[in-house]
Coordinates of C-alpha atoms in Angstrom, one line a residue:
X1 CA 56.0 56.8 50.6
X2 CA 54.9 58.7 48.5
X3 CA 53.6 55.6 45.9
X4 CA 52.5 53.8 49.3
X5 CA 50.4 57.3 50.0
X6 CA 49.2 58.1 46.1
X7 CA 47.6 53.9 46.8
X8 CA 45.7 54.6 49.7
X9 CA 44.1 57.7 47.7
X10 CA 43.1 55.2 45.4
X11 CA 42.4 52.7 47.5
X12 CA 40.1 55.7 49.1
X13 CA 38.3 57.4 45.9
X14 CA 37.2 53.3 45.0
X15 CA 35.4 52.7 47.7
X16 CA 33.8 56.3 47.7
X17 CA 32.3 55.6 44.2
X18 CA 31.6 51.7 45.5
X19 CA 29.6 53.4 48.7
X20 CA 28.0 56.3 46.4
X21 CA 26.7 54.0 44.1
X22 CA 25.4 51.2 46.7
X23 CA 23.4 54.9 47.8
X24 CA 22.5 55.6 45.2
X25 CA 21.1 52.1 44.7
X26 CA 19.3 52.1 48.3
X27 CA 17.7 54.8 47.4
X28 CA 16.2 53.2 44.7
X29 CA 15.3 50.2 45.8
X30 CA 13.4 52.3 48.5
X31 CA 11.5 54.2 46.0
X32 CA 10.5 51.9 44.4
X33 CA 9.1 49.7 47.0
X34 CA 7.8 52.8 48.5
X35 CA 5.8 53.1 44.5
X36 CA 4.9 50.2 44.9
X37 CA 3.6 50.4 48.6
X38 CA 1.8 53.4 47.9
X39 CA 0.1 51.8 44.8
X40 CA -0.3 49.3 46.0
X41 CA -2.5 51.5 49.5
X42 CA -4.9 53.7 47.0
X43 CA -5.0 50.2 45.0
X44 CA -3.1 49.7 41.9
X45 CA -0.6 47.8 40.3
X46 CA 2.8 48.4 38.7
X47 CA 3.7 46.6 35.0
X48 CA 7.2 44.6 36.5
X49 CA 8.6 46.5 32.7
X50 CA 7.7 49.9 34.7
X51 CA 10.4 49.0 37.0
X52 CA 12.6 47.4 34.9
X53 CA 12.5 50.7 32.5
X54 CA 13.6 52.5 36.4
X55 CA 16.1 50.6 36.6
X56 CA 17.8 50.9 32.6
X57 CA 16.3 52.2 29.8
X58 CA 15.3 48.6 28.1
X59 CA 15.8 48.5 24.4
X60 CA 12.0 47.5 22.5
X61 CA 11.1 44.2 21.9
X62 CA 12.3 42.7 18.5
X63 CA 8.9 41.0 16.5
X64 CA 8.3 37.3 18.2
X65 CA 7.3 36.4 14.6
X66 CA 9.6 36.9 11.3
X67 CA 7.2 37.7 8.2
X68 CA 7.4 35.9 5.0
X69 CA 7.5 38.1 1.9
X70 CA 7.2 34.8 -0.7
X71 CA 7.4 31.3 -0.7
X72 CA 6.8 28.9 -3.8
X73 CA 6.6 25.5 -4.4
X74 CA 8.0 22.9 -7.2
X75 CA 6.4 19.8 -6.3
X76 CA 3.9 17.8 -3.2
X77 CA 7.0 17.6 -1.6
X78 CA 9.5 19.9 -2.3
X79 CA 9.1 24.6 -1.5
X80 CA 10.7 27.2 0.0
X81 CA 10.1 30.0 1.6
X82 CA 11.9 34.0 1.9
X83 CA 12.2 35.9 5.2
X84 CA 13.7 39.4 5.5
X85 CA 16.8 37.3 6.8
X86 CA 16.8 33.4 5.6
X87 CA 14.8 31.7 3.3
X88 CA 14.1 28.0 4.1
X89 CA 13.1 25.0 2.5
X90 CA 11.5 21.4 2.8
X91 CA 11.4 18.5 1.2
X92 CA 8.2 16.8 2.5
X93 CA 5.7 18.3 2.0
X94 CA 5.6 21.1 4.9
X95 CA 7.2 19.2 7.6
X96 CA 9.7 20.0 8.2
X97 CA 12.4 22.9 6.9
X98 CA 15.9 23.4 7.0
X99 CA 17.6 26.9 5.8
X100 CA 19.0 27.9 2.4
X101 CA 21.5 30.2 1.6
X102 CA 19.7 30.1 -1.8
X103 CA 16.6 30.3 -3.4
X104 CA 16.5 26.6 -5.6
X105 CA 16.6 26.6 -8.8
X106 CA 12.4 26.3 -10.1
X107 CA 12.2 22.8 -11.7
X108 CA 9.0 21.7 -13.5
X109 CA 7.5 19.1 -11.7
X110 CA 8.4 15.6 -13.4
X111 CA 5.8 14.0 -10.3
X112 CA 3.2 15.9 -11.9
X113 CA 3.0 14.5 -15.6
X114 CA 0.5 16.7 -17.7
X115 CA 0.7 19.9 -16.0
X116 CA -3.1 20.0 -17.7
X117 CA -4.6 17.6 -16.2
X118 CA -3.7 19.1 -12.7
X119 CA -6.9 20.7 -12.4
X120 CA -10.5 19.8 -14.1
X121 CA -11.2 23.7 -13.5
X122 CA -9.2 26.8 -13.8
X123 CA -6.3 27.1 -11.4
X124 CA -7.5 29.0 -8.4
X125 CA -6.7 32.3 -6.9
X126 CA -8.0 34.1 -3.3
X127 CA -7.6 37.0 -1.8
X128 CA -8.8 36.2 1.8
X129 CA -7.9 32.3 3.6
X130 CA -9.9 31.8 6.7
X131 CA -8.0 30.6 9.8
X132 CA -8.3 29.0 12.6
X133 CA -11.9 31.4 12.9
X134 CA -10.1 35.1 11.3
X135 CA -9.9 36.2 7.7
X136 CA -6.2 37.3 6.5
X137 CA -6.6 38.5 3.4
X138 CA -3.8 36.9 0.9
X139 CA 0.0 37.8 0.2
X140 CA 0.6 35.1 -2.2
X141 CA -1.3 32.0 -3.1
X142 CA -0.1 28.3 -4.9
X143 CA -2.6 25.4 -6.3
X144 CA -0.9 22.1 -7.4
X145 CA -4.2 21.3 -7.8
X146 CA -8.5 21.4 -7.6
X147 CA -8.0 20.7 -4.1
X148 CA -4.0 21.4 -3.1
X149 CA -3.3 24.9 -2.1
X150 CA -0.9 26.6 -0.3
X151 CA -0.5 31.0 0.6
X152 CA 0.6 33.6 3.2
X153 CA -1.2 36.0 4.7
X154 CA -0.3 39.6 5.8
X155 CA -0.2 39.6 9.3
X156 CA 2.1 40.5 12.4
X157 CA 1.8 37.6 14.3
X158 CA 2.0 33.7 13.3
X159 CA -0.2 33.0 10.8
X160 CA 2.0 36.3 8.6
X161 CA 5.2 33.9 9.2
X162 CA 3.7 31.0 8.3
X163 CA 2.5 29.0 4.8
X164 CA -1.2 28.1 4.9
X165 CA -2.4 24.9 3.5
X166 CA -5.6 24.0 1.7
X167 CA -6.0 20.5 0.8
X168 CA -10.3 21.2 0.2
X169 CA -9.9 23.5 -2.7
X170 CA -9.5 26.4 -0.1
X171 CA -12.7 25.7 2.2
X172 CA -10.6 25.2 5.1
X173 CA -6.7 26.0 6.0
X174 CA -3.3 24.8 8.2
X175 CA -0.4 24.9 9.3
X176 CA 0.3 22.2 10.7
X177 CA 1.2 19.4 7.9
X178 CA -0.6 17.0 9.9
X179 CA -0.8 13.0 9.5
X180 CA -4.6 13.6 8.1
X181 CA -2.7 16.1 4.7
X182 CA -0.3 14.2 4.6
X183 CA -2.6 11.0 3.7
X184 CA -4.4 14.1 1.8
X185 CA -1.4 14.7 -0.6
X186 CA -0.9 11.2 -1.5
X187 CA -4.2 10.3 -2.7
X188 CA -4.0 13.7 -5.2
X189 CA -1.0 12.7 -5.9
X190 CA -1.7 8.7 -7.4
X191 CA -4.9 10.2 -7.8
X192 CA -2.8 12.5 -10.4
X193 CA -0.8 9.5 -11.5
X194 CA -4.5 7.7 -12.4
X195 CA -5.4 10.4 -14.8
X196 CA -2.8 10.8 -16.4
X197 CA -3.0 6.9 -16.7
X198 CA -5.8 7.1 -18.5
X199 CA -5.0 10.0 -20.7
X200 CA -2.9 8.0 -22.9
X201 CA -5.9 6.2 -23.9
X202 CA -7.7 9.1 -25.7
X203 CA -7.6 10.6 -29.1
X204 CA -7.2 14.1 -27.3
X205 CA -6.4 16.6 -24.7
X206 CA -10.2 18.3 -25.1
X207 CA -11.5 14.2 -24.4
X208 CA -9.3 13.3 -21.5
X209 CA -11.0 16.2 -20.1
X210 CA -14.1 15.4 -20.6
X211 CA -14.4 11.6 -19.3
X212 CA -12.2 13.0 -16.1
X213 CA -14.9 15.2 -15.4
X214 CA -17.7 13.5 -16.7
X215 CA -20.2 12.0 -13.9
X216 CA -20.7 9.2 -16.0
X217 CA -19.7 8.6 -19.6
X218 CA -20.7 6.3 -22.7
X219 CA -18.3 5.7 -25.4
X220 CA -20.1 6.3 -27.9
X221 CA -23.3 7.1 -26.7
X222 CA -25.4 5.8 -30.5
X223 CA -24.8 2.9 -31.5
X224 CA -25.5 -0.1 -33.7
X225 CA -27.5 -2.9 -33.1
X226 CA -24.0 -5.2 -32.6
X227 CA -22.5 -2.8 -31.6
X228 CA -20.6 -2.1 -28.2
X229 CA -20.3 0.6 -25.2
X230 CA -17.3 0.9 -23.4
X231 CA -19.2 2.9 -20.3
X232 CA -17.0 4.9 -17.6
X233 CA -19.0 5.9 -14.2
X234 CA -16.7 8.2 -11.7
X235 CA -16.9 5.5 -9.1
X236 CA -17.8 1.9 -8.1
X237 CA -21.1 0.4 -9.6
X238 CA -23.4 -1.7 -11.6
X239 CA -25.3 -1.7 -14.4
X240 CA -28.2 -3.5 -14.8
X241 CA -28.2 -3.8 -18.8
X242 CA -30.3 -6.5 -20.7
X243 CA -31.3 -8.9 -17.7
X244 CA -27.6 -9.0 -16.6
X245 CA -25.0 -7.1 -14.4
X246 CA -21.9 -5.2 -15.3
X247 CA -20.0 -4.6 -12.6
X248 CA -17.4 -1.4 -13.5
X249 CA -13.7 -2.1 -12.5
X250 CA -11.3 0.5 -11.5
X251 CA -9.0 1.8 -14.2
X252 CA -6.9 5.2 -13.9
X253 CA -9.9 7.6 -12.7
X254 CA -12.6 6.0 -13.6
X255 CA -14.1 3.1 -13.4
X256 CA -15.2 1.2 -16.6
X257 CA -16.8 -2.2 -18.2
X258 CA -17.7 -3.8 -22.0
X259 CA -21.6 -2.8 -22.6
X260 CA -22.5 -5.4 -25.6
X261 CA -25.7 -4.3 -27.6
X262 CA -26.8 -7.4 -29.0
X263 CA -28.0 -8.0 -32.5
X264 CA -31.5 -8.7 -31.1
X265 CA -32.2 -5.6 -28.7
X266 CA -34.6 -3.5 -30.5
X267 CA -33.6 0.3 -31.8
X268 CA -34.8 3.1 -29.3
X269 CA -33.3 4.9 -26.2
X270 CA -31.8 3.5 -23.3
X271 CA -31.0 5.2 -19.7
X272 CA -27.5 4.3 -18.8
X273 CA -26.5 6.3 -15.6
X274 CA -27.8 9.5 -16.0
X275 CA -27.0 9.4 -19.7
X276 CA -29.0 8.3 -22.8
X277 CA -27.4 5.5 -25.1
X278 CA -29.1 5.9 -28.6
X279 CA -29.5 2.0 -30.4
X280 CA -29.9 2.0 -34.3
X281 CA -31.5 -0.3 -36.2
X282 CA -28.9 -1.9 -38.3
X283 CA -29.7 -4.5 -41.3
X284 CA -28.0 -8.0 -41.3
X285 CA -28.4 -9.9 -45.9
X286 CA -29.0 -13.4 -45.7
X287 CA -26.4 -15.4 -46.5
X288 CA -26.9 -19.5 -48.3
X289 CA -24.4 -22.0 -47.5
X290 CA -24.7 -25.0 -49.1
X291 CA -22.5 -27.6 -47.0
X292 CA -21.0 -32.1 -47.8
X293 CA -23.3 -34.5 -45.7
X294 CA -19.8 -35.1 -43.4
X295 CA -19.9 -30.9 -43.1
X296 CA -23.2 -31.1 -42.1
X297 CA -24.1 -34.4 -39.9
X298 CA -21.0 -32.2 -37.5
X299 CA -23.7 -30.0 -36.2
X300 CA -25.4 -32.4 -35.0
X301 CA -23.3 -33.8 -32.3
X302 CA -24.4 -32.1 -29.7
X303 CA -22.6 -33.9 -26.7
X304 CA -19.3 -33.0 -28.0
X305 CA -20.3 -29.3 -29.2
X306 CA -21.1 -28.9 -24.8
X307 CA -18.4 -30.1 -23.9
X308 CA -16.2 -27.6 -26.2
X309 CA -18.7 -25.1 -24.9
X310 CA -17.9 -25.1 -20.9
X311 CA -13.5 -25.4 -22.5
X312 CA -14.6 -21.8 -24.0
X313 CA -16.6 -20.3 -21.3
X314 CA -14.8 -21.3 -18.6
X315 CA -11.8 -19.5 -20.8
X316 CA -14.3 -16.3 -20.9
X317 CA -15.5 -16.3 -17.5
X318 CA -11.9 -15.2 -15.8
X319 CA -10.6 -11.9 -17.7
X320 CA -7.8 -9.2 -16.4
X321 CA -9.2 -6.2 -14.7
X322 CA -7.2 -3.5 -16.8
X323 CA -6.8 -2.9 -20.1
X324 CA -3.5 -4.7 -21.7
X325 CA -3.9 -3.1 -24.3
X326 CA -1.8 0.4 -25.7
X327 CA -2.1 1.2 -29.6
X328 CA -4.7 0.4 -32.1
X329 CA -5.8 -2.8 -32.5
X330 CA -5.0 -4.2 -36.1
X331 CA -6.6 -7.0 -38.6
X332 CA -5.3 -10.0 -38.4
X333 CA -4.9 -10.9 -41.7
X334 CA -5.3 -9.0 -44.7
X335 CA -7.8 -11.4 -46.1
X336 CA -11.0 -11.4 -48.6
X337 CA -14.3 -10.3 -46.4
X338 CA -16.6 -13.7 -47.9
X339 CA -18.6 -13.4 -44.7
X340 CA -19.4 -10.1 -42.5
X341 CA -20.4 -9.6 -39.2
X342 CA -24.3 -10.1 -39.1
X343 CA -25.2 -11.8 -41.3
X344 CA -28.2 -14.4 -41.1
X345 CA -26.9 -17.6 -42.4
X346 CA -29.1 -20.6 -43.6
X347 CA -26.9 -23.4 -44.1
X348 CA -28.8 -26.5 -47.4
X349 CA -32.2 -23.9 -46.5
X350 CA -32.3 -24.2 -42.9
X351 CA -31.5 -20.9 -40.7
X352 CA -28.3 -21.3 -38.7
X353 CA -28.3 -18.3 -36.8
X354 CA -26.3 -14.6 -36.8
X355 CA -22.5 -15.3 -38.2
X356 CA -21.6 -12.8 -35.6
X357 CA -18.0 -12.6 -37.1
X358 CA -15.6 -12.2 -40.4
X359 CA -14.9 -15.2 -43.0
X360 CA -11.6 -13.7 -44.2
X361 CA -10.4 -16.4 -46.3
X362 CA -6.4 -16.2 -47.8
X363 CA -3.8 -18.7 -48.6
X364 CA -3.6 -22.6 -46.3
X365 CA -0.5 -21.5 -43.9
X366 CA -0.8 -17.2 -44.2
X367 CA 0.7 -16.2 -41.2
X368 CA -2.5 -14.5 -37.8
X369 CA -1.2 -11.6 -36.0
X370 CA -2.5 -11.1 -33.4
X371 CA -5.2 -7.7 -33.0
X372 CA -3.2 -6.2 -29.7
X373 CA -1.7 -6.3 -26.5
X374 CA -3.5 -9.9 -24.4
X375 CA -3.0 -13.2 -22.5
X376 CA -3.8 -15.7 -24.3
X377 CA -7.0 -17.2 -22.7
X378 CA -8.1 -20.5 -24.7
X379 CA -5.3 -22.3 -27.2
X380 CA -6.8 -25.7 -28.6
X381 CA -8.0 -27.8 -31.1
X382 CA -11.7 -27.6 -30.6
X383 CA -14.7 -29.9 -32.8
X384 CA -16.7 -27.2 -34.9
X385 CA -14.3 -24.6 -34.9
X386 CA -10.7 -26.6 -35.1
X387 CA -7.6 -25.2 -34.1
X388 CA -8.7 -22.1 -31.9
X389 CA -7.5 -19.2 -29.8
X390 CA -9.5 -16.9 -27.8
X391 CA -7.0 -13.7 -26.6
X392 CA -8.0 -11.8 -23.6
X393 CA -7.6 -7.8 -23.4
X394 CA -8.8 -7.0 -20.2
X395 CA -12.2 -6.0 -18.9
X396 CA -13.9 -8.6 -21.0
X397 CA -12.5 -8.2 -24.0
X398 CA -11.3 -11.4 -26.1
X399 CA -10.9 -11.6 -29.6
X400 CA -10.6 -14.9 -31.1
X401 CA -9.3 -17.0 -34.4
X402 CA -10.8 -20.0 -35.6
X403 CA -10.0 -22.6 -38.2
X404 CA -6.6 -22.8 -37.8
X405 CA -4.0 -25.3 -40.0
X406 CA -1.5 -24.8 -36.6
X407 CA -1.8 -23.3 -33.0
X408 CA 1.6 -21.2 -32.4
X409 CA 1.1 -20.1 -28.8
X410 CA -0.4 -21.8 -25.7
X411 CA -2.8 -20.9 -23.3
X412 CA -0.9 -18.5 -20.5
X413 CA 0.9 -17.3 -23.3
X414 CA 1.3 -12.8 -23.1
X415 CA 1.7 -12.4 -26.8
X416 CA 2.1 -8.5 -28.4
X417 CA 0.3 -6.9 -30.6
X418 CA 0.8 -7.9 -34.5
X419 CA 2.5 -11.1 -32.9
X420 CA 2.3 -14.6 -35.5
X421 CA -0.1 -17.0 -33.3
X422 CA -1.3 -19.2 -35.9
X423 CA -1.8 -20.4 -39.3
X424 CA -4.6 -19.7 -41.9
X425 CA -6.5 -23.0 -42.2
X426 CA -9.8 -25.3 -42.6
X427 CA -10.0 -27.2 -39.8
X428 CA -13.7 -28.1 -37.8
X429 CA -16.9 -27.0 -39.9
X430 CA -15.4 -25.5 -42.7
X431 CA -15.2 -24.9 -46.2
X432 CA -11.9 -23.5 -47.3
X433 CA -9.0 -21.7 -46.1
X434 CA -10.2 -19.2 -44.0
X435 CA -10.1 -16.8 -40.7
X436 CA -13.5 -16.7 -37.9
X437 CA -12.7 -13.5 -36.4
X438 CA -14.4 -12.0 -34.0
X439 CA -14.3 -9.9 -30.7
X440 CA -16.4 -11.6 -27.4
X441 CA -17.1 -8.1 -24.6
X442 CA -18.7 -9.8 -22.0
X443 CA -19.4 -13.3 -23.2
X444 CA -21.0 -11.6 -26.3
X445 CA -19.7 -11.4 -30.1
X446 CA -19.9 -7.7 -31.6
X447 CA -19.3 -6.2 -34.9
X448 CA -15.4 -6.3 -35.3
X449 CA -15.3 -3.9 -37.1
X450 CA -15.3 -1.0 -34.7
X451 CA -12.3 -1.7 -33.7
X452 CA -9.9 -1.7 -36.3
X453 CA -7.3 0.9 -36.8
X454 CA -8.7 2.4 -33.1
X455 CA -8.7 2.1 -29.3
X456 CA -12.4 1.6 -27.1
X457 CA -11.1 4.7 -26.4
X458 CA -11.0 6.2 -29.2
X459 CA -14.9 5.7 -30.0
X460 CA -15.7 9.0 -27.7
X461 CA -14.8 11.2 -30.7
X462 CA -18.2 9.7 -32.0
X463 CA -20.0 10.6 -29.5
X464 CA -19.3 14.1 -29.2
X465 CA -19.5 14.4 -33.0
X466 CA -22.7 13.3 -32.0
X467 CA -23.5 15.3 -28.7

């Protein structure tokens, strides 16, 4: 009986407490409603937060944005951001981010190649970023190239929580990696690859930077009559030179063409783009040859000569639109120089014209090497030059080998520097075993001595010396 009474009292007490809470809640609601009505009657309004605080002392809201404390990009795709409570990493240039337990180990990016070529000027340092028409002070910034950079800023809002990026050197900034931003990153990657490809051809890093920073570059800028110039421009273009048009072809980060300076080009200064080419007079001695009547008569068969010239012109009309060589040019044989380049040749007392090649005498059957990598544009037995080869080295440059006793390659073959392509002989219009050797730049014979133990890119040293 006592237990029943105790239970009844507990139930009664619980009911009283519930009733008490209900009374107080009703009082609060009535009071709150009265306050709202009173405020409305006075033309005022009470924020909902005040009503919430009246019901319960609410804790202050947590910040909506986290503060980015530091970051690093190791290449165009990979990087990380550290916040107070987590680390976020990206592998797609910031398109998406995932959490990580640790900061990734910094690795020197290999995809960017030579770090010295990332910047044509000194790396940028910035203190202010303009984002959505508002200026923010920079907490940390990093530029990967002249154009591509990232930054975090001092801000308690969205700007301070995000990694900002620029693709125009810091003029504009954005937080979203849009399709346009991603394309700009891909374009910059390609530009660096092209710079690195081109840089391998210059003799030094300083010469590479000079080339990449120049709108126009003449390699070299001073030449003799009979020489050739390698012209570089930073955009597609055409040149008009000595009555002919020359199209600059893309290679690396620039556009190139060979500009032949014939032996008949008058000395003087010539404007090329925004540069000046200086042509210096060259002295070409005379050479007198006596040949048999049989050889002399060969020169009179113009029909056969013209038929061969059609083959030669066709072979030299198509050249690979790239530089096919990777290293310096070598002399095809170590023969005795019997006729230098440019000699004015007289045959049986009559002017035959300029000998725009080297004649190198050697024993019959001496192996002849390819002066550099190339493609056999023509390998044939021609009337005046006998067994002859033309090698295409790309960009309109060909090497010629004549009077050989034997051909070791055929038209269309690819050859490497130093490959044996034929043997010394005396076929065609020839007075003894020798190699007739020269270079043709855009169908004009030019001085072979410029090439030996060099590449055309290394002629830049002469330009920098004379500038």
